mmCIF file of N, CA and C in Angstrom:
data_model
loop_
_atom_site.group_PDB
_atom_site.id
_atom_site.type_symbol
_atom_site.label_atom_id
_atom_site.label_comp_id
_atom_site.label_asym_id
_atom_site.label_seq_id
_atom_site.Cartn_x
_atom_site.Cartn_y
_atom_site.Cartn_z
ATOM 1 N N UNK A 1 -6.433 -0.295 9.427
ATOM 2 C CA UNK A 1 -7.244 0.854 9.783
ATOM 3 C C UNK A 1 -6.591 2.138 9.288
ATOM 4 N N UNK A 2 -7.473 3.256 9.564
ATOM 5 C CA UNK A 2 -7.026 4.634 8.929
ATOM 6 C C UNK A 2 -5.751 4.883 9.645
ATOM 7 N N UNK A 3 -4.910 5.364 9.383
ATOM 8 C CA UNK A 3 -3.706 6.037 10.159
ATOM 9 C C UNK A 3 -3.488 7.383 10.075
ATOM 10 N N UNK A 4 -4.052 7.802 8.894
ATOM 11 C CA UNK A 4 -3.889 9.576 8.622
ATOM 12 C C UNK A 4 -4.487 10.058 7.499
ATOM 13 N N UNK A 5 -3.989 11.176 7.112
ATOM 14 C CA UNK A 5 -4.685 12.384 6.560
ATOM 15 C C UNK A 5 -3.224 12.013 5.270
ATOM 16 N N UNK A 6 -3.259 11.681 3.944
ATOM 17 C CA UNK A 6 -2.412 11.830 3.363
ATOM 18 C C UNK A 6 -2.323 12.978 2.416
ATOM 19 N N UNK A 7 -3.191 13.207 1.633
ATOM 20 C CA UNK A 7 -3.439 14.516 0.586
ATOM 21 C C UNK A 7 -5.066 15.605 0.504
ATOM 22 N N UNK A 8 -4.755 16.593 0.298
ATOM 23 C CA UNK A 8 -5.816 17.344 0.552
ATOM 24 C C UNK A 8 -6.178 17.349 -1.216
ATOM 25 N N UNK A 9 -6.695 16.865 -2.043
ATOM 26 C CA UNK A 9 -7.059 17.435 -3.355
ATOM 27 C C UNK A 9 -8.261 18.204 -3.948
ATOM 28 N N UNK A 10 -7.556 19.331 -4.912
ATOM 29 C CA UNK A 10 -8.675 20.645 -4.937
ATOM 30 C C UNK A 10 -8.607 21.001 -6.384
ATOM 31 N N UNK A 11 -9.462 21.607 -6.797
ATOM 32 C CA UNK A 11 -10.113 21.289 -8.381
ATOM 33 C C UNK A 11 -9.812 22.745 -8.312
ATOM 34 N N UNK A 12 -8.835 23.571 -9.376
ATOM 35 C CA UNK A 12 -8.431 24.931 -9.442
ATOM 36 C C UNK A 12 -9.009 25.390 -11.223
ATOM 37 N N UNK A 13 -9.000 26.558 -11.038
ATOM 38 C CA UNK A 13 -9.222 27.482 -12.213
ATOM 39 C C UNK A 13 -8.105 27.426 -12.920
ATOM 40 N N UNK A 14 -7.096 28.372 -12.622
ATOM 41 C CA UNK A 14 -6.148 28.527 -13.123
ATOM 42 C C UNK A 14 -4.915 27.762 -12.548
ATOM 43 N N UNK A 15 -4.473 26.766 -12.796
ATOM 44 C CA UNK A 15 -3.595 25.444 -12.510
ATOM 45 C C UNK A 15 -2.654 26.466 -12.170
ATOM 46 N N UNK A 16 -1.717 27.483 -12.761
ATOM 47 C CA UNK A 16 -0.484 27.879 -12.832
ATOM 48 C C UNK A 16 -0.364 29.058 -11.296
ATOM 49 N N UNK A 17 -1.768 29.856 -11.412
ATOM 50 C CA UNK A 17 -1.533 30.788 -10.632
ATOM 51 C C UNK A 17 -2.024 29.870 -8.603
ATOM 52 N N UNK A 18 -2.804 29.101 -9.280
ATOM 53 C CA UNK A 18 -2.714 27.947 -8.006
ATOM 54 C C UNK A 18 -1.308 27.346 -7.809
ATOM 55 N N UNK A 19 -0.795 26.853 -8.749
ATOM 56 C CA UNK A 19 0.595 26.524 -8.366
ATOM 57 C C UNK A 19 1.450 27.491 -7.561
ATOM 58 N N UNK A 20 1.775 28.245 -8.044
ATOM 59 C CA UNK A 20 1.962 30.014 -8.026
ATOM 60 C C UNK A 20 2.049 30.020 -6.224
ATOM 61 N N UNK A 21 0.609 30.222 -5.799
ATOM 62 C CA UNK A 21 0.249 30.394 -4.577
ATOM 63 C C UNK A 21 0.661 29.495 -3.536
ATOM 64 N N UNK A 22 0.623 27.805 -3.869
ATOM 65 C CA UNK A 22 0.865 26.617 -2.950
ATOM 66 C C UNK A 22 2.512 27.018 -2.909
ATOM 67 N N UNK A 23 3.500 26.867 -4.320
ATOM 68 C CA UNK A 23 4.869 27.051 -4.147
ATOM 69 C C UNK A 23 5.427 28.447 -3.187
ATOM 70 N N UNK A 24 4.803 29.591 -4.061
ATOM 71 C CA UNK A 24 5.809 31.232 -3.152
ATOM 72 C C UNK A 24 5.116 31.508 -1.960
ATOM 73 N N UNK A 25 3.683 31.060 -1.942
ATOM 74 C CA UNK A 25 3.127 31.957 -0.512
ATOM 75 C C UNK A 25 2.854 30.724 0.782
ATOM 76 N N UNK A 26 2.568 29.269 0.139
ATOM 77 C CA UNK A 26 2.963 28.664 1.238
ATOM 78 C C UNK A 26 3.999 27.854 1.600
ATOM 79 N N UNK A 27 4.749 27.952 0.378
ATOM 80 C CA UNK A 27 6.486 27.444 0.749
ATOM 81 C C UNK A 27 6.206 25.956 0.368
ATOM 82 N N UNK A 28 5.117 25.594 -0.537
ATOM 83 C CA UNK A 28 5.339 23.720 -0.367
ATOM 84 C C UNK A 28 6.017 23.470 -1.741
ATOM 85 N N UNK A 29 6.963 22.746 -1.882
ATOM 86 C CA UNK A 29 7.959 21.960 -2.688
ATOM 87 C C UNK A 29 6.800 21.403 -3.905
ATOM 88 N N UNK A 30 6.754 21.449 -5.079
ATOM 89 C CA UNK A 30 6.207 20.587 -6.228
ATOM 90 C C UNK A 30 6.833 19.463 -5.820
ATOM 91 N N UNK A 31 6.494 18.203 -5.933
ATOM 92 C CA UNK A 31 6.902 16.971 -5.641
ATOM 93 C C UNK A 31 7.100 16.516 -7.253
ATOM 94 N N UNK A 32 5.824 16.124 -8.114
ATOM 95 C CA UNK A 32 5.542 15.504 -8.939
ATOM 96 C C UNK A 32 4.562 16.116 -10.082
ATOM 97 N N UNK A 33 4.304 15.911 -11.330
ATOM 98 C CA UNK A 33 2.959 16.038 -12.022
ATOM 99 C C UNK A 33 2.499 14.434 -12.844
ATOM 100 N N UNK A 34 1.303 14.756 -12.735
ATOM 101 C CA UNK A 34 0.792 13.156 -13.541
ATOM 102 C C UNK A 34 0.275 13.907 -14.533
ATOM 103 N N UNK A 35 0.457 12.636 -15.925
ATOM 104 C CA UNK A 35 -0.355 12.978 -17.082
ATOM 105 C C UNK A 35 -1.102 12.555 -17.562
ATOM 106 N N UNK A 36 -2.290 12.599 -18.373
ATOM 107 C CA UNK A 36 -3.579 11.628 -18.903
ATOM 108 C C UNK A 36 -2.674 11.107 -20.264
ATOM 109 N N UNK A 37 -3.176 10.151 -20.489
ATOM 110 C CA UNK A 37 -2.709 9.280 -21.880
ATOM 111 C C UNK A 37 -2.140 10.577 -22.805
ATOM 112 N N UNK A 38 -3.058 10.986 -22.816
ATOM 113 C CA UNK A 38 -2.931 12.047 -24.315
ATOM 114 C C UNK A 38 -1.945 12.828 -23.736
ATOM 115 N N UNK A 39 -1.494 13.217 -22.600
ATOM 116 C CA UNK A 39 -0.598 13.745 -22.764
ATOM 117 C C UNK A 39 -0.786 15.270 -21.857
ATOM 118 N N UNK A 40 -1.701 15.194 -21.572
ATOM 119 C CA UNK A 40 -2.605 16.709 -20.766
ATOM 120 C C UNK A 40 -2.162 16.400 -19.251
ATOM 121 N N UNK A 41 -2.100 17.318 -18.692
ATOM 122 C CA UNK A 41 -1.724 17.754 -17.707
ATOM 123 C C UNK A 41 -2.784 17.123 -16.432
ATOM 124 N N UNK A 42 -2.992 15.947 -15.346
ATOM 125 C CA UNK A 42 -3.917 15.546 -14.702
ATOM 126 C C UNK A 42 -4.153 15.663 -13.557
ATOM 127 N N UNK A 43 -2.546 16.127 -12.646
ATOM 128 C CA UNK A 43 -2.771 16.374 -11.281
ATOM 129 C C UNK A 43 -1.432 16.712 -10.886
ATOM 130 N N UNK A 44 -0.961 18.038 -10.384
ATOM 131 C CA UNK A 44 0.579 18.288 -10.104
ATOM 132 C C UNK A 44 0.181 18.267 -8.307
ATOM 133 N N UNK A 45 1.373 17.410 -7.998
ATOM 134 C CA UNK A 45 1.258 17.593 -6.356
ATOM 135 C C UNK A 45 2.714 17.775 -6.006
ATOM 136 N N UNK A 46 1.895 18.624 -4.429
ATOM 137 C CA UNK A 46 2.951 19.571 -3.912
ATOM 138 C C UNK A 46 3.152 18.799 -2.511
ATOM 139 N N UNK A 47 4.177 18.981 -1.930
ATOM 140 C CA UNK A 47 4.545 17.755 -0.562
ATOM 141 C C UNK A 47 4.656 19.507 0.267
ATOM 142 N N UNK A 48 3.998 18.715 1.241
ATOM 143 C CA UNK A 48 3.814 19.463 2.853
ATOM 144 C C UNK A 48 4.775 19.372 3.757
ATOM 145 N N UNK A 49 4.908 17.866 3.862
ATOM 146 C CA UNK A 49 5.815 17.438 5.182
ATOM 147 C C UNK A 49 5.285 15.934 5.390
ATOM 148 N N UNK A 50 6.583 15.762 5.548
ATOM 149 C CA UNK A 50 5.980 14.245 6.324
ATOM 150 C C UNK A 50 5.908 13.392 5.208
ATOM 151 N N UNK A 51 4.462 12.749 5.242
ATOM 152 C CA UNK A 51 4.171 12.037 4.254
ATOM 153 C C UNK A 51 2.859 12.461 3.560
ATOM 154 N N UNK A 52 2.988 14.161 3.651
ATOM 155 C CA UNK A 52 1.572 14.940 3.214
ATOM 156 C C UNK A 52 1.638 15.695 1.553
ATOM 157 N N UNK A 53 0.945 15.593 1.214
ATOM 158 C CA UNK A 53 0.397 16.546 -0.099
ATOM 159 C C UNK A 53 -0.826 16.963 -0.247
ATOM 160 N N UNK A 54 -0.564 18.018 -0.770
ATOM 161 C CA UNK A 54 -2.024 18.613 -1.791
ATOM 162 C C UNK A 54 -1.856 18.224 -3.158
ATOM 163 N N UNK A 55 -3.038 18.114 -3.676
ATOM 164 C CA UNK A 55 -2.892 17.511 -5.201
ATOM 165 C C UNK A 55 -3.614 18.781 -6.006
ATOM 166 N N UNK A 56 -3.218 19.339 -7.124
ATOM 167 C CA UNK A 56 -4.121 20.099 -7.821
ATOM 168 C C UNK A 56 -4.898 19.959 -8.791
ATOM 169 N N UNK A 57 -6.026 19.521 -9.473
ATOM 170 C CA UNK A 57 -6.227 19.265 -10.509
ATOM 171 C C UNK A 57 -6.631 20.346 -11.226
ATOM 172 N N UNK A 58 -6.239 20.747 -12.320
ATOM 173 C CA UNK A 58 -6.961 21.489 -13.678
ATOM 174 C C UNK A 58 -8.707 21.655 -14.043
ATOM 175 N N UNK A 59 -8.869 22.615 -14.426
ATOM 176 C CA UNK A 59 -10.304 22.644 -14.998
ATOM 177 C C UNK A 59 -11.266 22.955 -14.171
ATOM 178 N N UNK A 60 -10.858 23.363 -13.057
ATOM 179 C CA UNK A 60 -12.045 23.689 -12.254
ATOM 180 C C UNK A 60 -12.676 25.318 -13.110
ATOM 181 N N UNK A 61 -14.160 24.989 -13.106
ATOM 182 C CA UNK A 61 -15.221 26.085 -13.739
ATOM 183 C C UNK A 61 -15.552 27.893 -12.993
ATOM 184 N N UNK A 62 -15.914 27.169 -12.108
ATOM 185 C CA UNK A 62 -16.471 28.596 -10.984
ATOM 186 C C UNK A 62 -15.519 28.769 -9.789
ATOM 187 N N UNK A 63 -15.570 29.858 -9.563
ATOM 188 C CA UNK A 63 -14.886 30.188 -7.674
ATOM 189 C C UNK A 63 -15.536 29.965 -7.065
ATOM 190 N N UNK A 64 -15.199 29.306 -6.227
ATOM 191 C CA UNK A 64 -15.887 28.769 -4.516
ATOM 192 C C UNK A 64 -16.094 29.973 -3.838
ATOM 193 N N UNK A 65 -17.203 30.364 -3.566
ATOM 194 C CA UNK A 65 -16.829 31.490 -2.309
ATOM 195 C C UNK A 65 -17.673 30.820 -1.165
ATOM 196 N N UNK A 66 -17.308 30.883 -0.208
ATOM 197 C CA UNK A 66 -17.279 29.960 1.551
ATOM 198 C C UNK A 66 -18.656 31.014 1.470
ATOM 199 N N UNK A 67 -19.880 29.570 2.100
ATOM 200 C CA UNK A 67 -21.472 30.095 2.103
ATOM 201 C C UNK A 67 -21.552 29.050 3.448
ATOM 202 N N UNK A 68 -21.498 29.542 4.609
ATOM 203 C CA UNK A 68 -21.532 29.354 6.117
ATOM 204 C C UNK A 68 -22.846 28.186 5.853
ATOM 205 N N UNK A 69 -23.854 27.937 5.293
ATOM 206 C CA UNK A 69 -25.059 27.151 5.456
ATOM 207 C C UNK A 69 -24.558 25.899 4.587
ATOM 208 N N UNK A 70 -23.699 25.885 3.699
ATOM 209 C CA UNK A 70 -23.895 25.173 2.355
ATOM 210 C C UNK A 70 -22.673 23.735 2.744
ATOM 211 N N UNK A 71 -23.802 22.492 2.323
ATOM 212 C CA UNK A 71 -22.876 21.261 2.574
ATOM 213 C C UNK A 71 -21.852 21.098 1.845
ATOM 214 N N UNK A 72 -20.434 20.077 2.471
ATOM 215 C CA UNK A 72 -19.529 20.033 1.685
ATOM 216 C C UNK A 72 -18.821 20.507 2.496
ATOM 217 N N UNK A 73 -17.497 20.503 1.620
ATOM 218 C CA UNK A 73 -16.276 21.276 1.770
ATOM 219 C C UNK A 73 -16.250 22.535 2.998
ATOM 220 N N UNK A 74 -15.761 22.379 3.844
ATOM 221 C CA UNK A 74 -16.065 24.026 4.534
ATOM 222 C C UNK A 74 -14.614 24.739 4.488
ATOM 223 N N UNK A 75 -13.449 23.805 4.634
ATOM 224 C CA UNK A 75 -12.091 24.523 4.691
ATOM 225 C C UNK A 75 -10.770 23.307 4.878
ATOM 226 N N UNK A 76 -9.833 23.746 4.525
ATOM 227 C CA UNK A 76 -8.617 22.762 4.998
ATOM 228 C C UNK A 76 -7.519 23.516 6.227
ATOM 229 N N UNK A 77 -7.388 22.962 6.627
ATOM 230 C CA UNK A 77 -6.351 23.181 8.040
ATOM 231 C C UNK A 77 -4.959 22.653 8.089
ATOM 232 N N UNK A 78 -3.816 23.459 7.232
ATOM 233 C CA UNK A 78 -2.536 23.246 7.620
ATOM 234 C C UNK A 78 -1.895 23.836 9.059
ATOM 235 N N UNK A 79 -0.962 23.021 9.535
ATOM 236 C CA UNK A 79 -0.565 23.196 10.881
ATOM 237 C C UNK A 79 0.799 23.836 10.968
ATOM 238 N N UNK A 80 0.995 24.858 11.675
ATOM 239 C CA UNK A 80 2.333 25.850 11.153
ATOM 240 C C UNK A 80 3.095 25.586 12.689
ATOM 241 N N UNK A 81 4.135 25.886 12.590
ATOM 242 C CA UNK A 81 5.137 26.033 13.947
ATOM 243 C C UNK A 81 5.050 27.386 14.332
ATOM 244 N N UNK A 82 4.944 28.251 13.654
ATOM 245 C CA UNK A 82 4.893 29.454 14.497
ATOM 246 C C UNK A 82 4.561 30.418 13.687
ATOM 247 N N UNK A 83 3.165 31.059 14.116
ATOM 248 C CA UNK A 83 1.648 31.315 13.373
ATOM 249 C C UNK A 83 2.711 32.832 13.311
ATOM 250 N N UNK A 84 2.919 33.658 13.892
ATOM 251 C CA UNK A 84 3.222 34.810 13.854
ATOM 252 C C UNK A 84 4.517 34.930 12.565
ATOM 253 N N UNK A 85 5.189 34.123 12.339
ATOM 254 C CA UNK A 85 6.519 33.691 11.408
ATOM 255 C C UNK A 85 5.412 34.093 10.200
ATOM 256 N N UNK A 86 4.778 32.911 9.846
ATOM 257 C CA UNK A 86 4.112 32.593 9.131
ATOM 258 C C UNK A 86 3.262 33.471 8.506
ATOM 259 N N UNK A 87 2.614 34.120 9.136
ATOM 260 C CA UNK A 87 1.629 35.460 9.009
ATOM 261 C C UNK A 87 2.635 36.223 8.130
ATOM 262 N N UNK A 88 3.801 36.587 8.869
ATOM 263 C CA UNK A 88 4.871 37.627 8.112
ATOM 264 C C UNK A 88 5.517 37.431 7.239
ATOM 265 N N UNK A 89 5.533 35.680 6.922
ATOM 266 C CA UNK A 89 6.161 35.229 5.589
ATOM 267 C C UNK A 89 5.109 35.666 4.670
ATOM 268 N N UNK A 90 3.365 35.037 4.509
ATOM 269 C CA UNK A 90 2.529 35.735 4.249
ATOM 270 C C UNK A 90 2.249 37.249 3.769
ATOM 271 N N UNK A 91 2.222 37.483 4.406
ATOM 272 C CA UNK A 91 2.438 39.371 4.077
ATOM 273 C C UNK A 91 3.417 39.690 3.270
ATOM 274 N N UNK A 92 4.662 39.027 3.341
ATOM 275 C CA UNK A 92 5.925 40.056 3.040
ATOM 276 C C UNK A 92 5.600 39.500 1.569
ATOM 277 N N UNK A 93 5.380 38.391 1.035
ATOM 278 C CA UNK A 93 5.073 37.891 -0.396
ATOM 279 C C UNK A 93 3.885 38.972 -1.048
ATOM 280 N N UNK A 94 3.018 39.843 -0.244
ATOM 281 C CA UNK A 94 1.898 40.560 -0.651
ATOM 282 C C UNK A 94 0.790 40.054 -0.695
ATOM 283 N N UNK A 95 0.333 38.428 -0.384
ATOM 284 C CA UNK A 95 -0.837 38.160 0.089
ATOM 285 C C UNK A 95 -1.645 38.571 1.158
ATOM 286 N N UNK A 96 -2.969 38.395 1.360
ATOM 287 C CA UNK A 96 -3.974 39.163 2.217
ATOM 288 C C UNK A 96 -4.025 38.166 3.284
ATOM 289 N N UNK A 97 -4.748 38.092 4.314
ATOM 290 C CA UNK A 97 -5.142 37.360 5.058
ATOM 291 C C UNK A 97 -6.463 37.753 5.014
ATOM 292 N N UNK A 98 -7.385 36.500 5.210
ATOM 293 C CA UNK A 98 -8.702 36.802 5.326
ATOM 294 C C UNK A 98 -9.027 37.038 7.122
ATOM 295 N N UNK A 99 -8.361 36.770 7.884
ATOM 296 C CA UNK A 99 -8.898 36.881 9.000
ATOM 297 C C UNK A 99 -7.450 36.654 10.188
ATOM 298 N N UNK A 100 -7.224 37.554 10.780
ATOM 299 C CA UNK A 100 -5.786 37.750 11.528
ATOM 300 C C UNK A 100 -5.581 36.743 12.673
ATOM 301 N N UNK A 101 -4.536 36.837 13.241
ATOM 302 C CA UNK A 101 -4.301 35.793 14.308
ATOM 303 C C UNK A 101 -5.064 36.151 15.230
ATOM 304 N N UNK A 102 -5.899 34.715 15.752
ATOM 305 C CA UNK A 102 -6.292 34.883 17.219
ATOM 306 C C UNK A 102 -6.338 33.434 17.830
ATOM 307 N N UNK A 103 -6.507 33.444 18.797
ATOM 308 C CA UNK A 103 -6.496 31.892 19.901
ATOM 309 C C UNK A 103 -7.737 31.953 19.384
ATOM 310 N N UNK A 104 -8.071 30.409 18.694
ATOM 311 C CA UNK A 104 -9.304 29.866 19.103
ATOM 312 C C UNK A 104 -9.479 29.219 20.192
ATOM 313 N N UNK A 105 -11.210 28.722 20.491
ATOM 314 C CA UNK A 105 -12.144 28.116 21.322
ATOM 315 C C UNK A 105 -10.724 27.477 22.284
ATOM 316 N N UNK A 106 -10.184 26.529 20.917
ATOM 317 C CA UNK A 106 -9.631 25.196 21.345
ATOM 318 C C UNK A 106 -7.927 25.495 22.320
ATOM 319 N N UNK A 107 -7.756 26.615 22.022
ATOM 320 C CA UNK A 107 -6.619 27.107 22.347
ATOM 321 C C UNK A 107 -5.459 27.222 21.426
ATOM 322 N N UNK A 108 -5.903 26.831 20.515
ATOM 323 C CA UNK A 108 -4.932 26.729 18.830
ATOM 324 C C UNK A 108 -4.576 28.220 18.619
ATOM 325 N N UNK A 109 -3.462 28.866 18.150
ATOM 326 C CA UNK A 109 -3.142 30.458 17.780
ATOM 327 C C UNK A 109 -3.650 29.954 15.897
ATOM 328 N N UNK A 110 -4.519 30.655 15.502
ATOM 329 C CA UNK A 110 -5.100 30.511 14.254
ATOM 330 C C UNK A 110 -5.592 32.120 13.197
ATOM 331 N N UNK A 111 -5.275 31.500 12.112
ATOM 332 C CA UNK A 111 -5.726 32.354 11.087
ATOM 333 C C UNK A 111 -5.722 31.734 9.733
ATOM 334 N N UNK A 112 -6.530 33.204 9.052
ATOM 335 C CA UNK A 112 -7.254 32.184 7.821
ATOM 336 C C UNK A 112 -6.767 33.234 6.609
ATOM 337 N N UNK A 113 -6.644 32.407 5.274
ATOM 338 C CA UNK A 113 -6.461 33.439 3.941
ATOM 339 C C UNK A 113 -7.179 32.121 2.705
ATOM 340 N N UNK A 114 -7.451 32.804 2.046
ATOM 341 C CA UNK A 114 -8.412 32.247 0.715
ATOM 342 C C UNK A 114 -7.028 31.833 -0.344
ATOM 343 N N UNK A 115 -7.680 31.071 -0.803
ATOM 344 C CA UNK A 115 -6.430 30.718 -1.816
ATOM 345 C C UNK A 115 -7.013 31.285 -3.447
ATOM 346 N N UNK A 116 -6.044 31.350 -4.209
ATOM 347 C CA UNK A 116 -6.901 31.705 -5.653
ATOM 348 C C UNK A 116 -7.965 31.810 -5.928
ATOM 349 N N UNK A 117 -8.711 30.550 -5.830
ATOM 350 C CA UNK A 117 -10.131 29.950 -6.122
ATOM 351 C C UNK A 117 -11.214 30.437 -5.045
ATOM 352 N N UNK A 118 -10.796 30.980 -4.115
ATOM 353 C CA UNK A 118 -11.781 31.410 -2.917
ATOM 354 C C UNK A 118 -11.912 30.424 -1.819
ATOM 355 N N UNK A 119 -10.935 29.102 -1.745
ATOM 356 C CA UNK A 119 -10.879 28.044 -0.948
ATOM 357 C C UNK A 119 -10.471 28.953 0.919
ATOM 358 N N UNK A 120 -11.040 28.143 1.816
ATOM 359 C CA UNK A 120 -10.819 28.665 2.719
ATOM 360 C C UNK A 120 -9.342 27.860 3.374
ATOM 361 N N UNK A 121 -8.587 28.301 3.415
ATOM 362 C CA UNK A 121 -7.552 27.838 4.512
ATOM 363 C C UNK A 121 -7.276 28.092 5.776
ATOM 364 N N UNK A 122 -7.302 27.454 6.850
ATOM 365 C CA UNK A 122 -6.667 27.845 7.905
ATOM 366 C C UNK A 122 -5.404 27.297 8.302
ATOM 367 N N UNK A 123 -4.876 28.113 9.107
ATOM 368 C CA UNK A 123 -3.692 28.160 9.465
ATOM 369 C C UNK A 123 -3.290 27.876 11.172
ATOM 370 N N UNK A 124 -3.255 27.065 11.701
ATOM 371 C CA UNK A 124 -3.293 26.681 12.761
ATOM 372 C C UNK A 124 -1.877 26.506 13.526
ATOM 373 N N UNK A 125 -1.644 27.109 14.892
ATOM 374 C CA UNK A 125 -0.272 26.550 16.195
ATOM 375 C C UNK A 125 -0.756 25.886 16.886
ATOM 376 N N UNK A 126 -0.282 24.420 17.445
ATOM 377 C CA UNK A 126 -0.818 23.970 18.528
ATOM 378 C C UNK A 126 -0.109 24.403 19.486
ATOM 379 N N UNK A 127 -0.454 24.824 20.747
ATOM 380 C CA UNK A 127 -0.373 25.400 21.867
ATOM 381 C C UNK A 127 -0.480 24.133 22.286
ATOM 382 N N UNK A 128 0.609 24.275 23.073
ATOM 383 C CA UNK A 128 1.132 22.510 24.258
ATOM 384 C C UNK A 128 -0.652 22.659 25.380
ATOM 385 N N UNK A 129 -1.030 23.839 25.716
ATOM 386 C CA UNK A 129 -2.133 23.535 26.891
ATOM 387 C C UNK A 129 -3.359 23.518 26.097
ATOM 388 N N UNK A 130 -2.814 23.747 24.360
ATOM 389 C CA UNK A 130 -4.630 23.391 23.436
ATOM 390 C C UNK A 130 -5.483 21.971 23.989
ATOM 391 N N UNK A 131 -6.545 21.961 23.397
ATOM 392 C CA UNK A 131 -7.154 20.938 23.605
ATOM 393 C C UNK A 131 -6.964 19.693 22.605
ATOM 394 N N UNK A 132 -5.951 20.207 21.375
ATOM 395 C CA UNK A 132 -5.643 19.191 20.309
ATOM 396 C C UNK A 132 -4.357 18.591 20.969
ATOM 397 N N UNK A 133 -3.575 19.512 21.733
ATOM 398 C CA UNK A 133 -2.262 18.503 21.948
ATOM 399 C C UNK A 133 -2.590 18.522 23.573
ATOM 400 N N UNK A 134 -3.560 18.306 23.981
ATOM 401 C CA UNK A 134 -3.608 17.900 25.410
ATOM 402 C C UNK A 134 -4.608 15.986 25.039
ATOM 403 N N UNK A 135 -5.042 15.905 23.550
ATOM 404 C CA UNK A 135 -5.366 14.911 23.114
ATOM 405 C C UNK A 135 -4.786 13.893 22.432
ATOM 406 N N UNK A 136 -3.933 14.428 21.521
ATOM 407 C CA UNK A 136 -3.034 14.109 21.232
ATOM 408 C C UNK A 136 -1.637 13.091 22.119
ATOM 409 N N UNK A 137 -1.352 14.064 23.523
ATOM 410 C CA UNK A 137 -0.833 13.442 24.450
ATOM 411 C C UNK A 137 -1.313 11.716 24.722
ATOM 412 N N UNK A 138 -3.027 12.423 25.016
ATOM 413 C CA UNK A 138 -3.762 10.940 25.298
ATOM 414 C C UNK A 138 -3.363 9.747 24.688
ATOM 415 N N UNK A 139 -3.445 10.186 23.344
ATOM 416 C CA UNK A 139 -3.673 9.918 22.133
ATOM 417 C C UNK A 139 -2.017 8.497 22.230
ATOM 418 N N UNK A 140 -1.221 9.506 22.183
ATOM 419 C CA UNK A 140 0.286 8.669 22.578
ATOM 420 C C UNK A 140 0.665 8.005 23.470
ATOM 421 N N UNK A 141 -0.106 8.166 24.671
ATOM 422 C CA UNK A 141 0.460 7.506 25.979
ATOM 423 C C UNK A 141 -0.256 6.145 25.777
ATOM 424 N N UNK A 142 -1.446 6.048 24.995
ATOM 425 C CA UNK A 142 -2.261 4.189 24.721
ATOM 426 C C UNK A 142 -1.348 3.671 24.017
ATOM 427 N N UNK A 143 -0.419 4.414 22.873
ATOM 428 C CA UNK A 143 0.138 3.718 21.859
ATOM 429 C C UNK A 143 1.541 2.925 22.545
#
């Protein structure tokens, strides 16, 4: 059966300045790059943690810009230790945030910034009394 979430993969414009962004503004390590026969460049991935990556592929055409009605893709959700750190690592590099810290619904401390391409990211703390790690708990005490 499923056990997890292993790689997030996202189709970029500009491969380098996407790289760019995953390495200095969210701190993730290049792991690897794969190549097509010929020799072209097919997918560079970056390790998260754990046993996580994002994968990048080349050649993406148009910018995504996030359309609240439209199926598909709506956003990816990396999970930070401490949203306020993070925010200020953020900033101090000169990136924007699209939308500042606040507690969501769930009790998560959250915020959001666009990546190159116009991808939505959020940025998520679990709060021990959230509703993700009050499930989570559940979640462990069957196992």
């Amino acid at each position: 059966m499923i056990t997890g979430i292993t790689h997030y993969g996202v189709k970029v414009k500009d491969l380098e300045r996407s790289a760019a962004f995953y390495r200095d503004i969210l701190g993730f390590e290049e792991a690897f790059r794969l190549f097509n026969d010929d020799g072209s460049l097919r997918i560079v991935y970056f390790h998260i943690g754990r046993n996580h990556f994002v994968e990048l592929f080349p050649g993406g055409q148009e910018e995504y810009h996030y359309i609240p009605t439209a199926v598909g893709m709506n956003h990816l959700c990396y999970e930070v230790d401490d949203a306020y750190a993070t925010v200020e690592h953020i900033k101090a590099k000169g990136y924007p945030l699209e939308k500042e810290i606040e507690k969501g619904r769930s009790g998560c401390l959250q915020f959001w910034i666009l990546d190159p391409d116009g991808n939505r990211i959020e940025m998520m703390q679990l709060l021990p009394d959230s509703l993700q790690a009050k499930a989570l708990r559940e979640f462990q005490a069957r196992e």
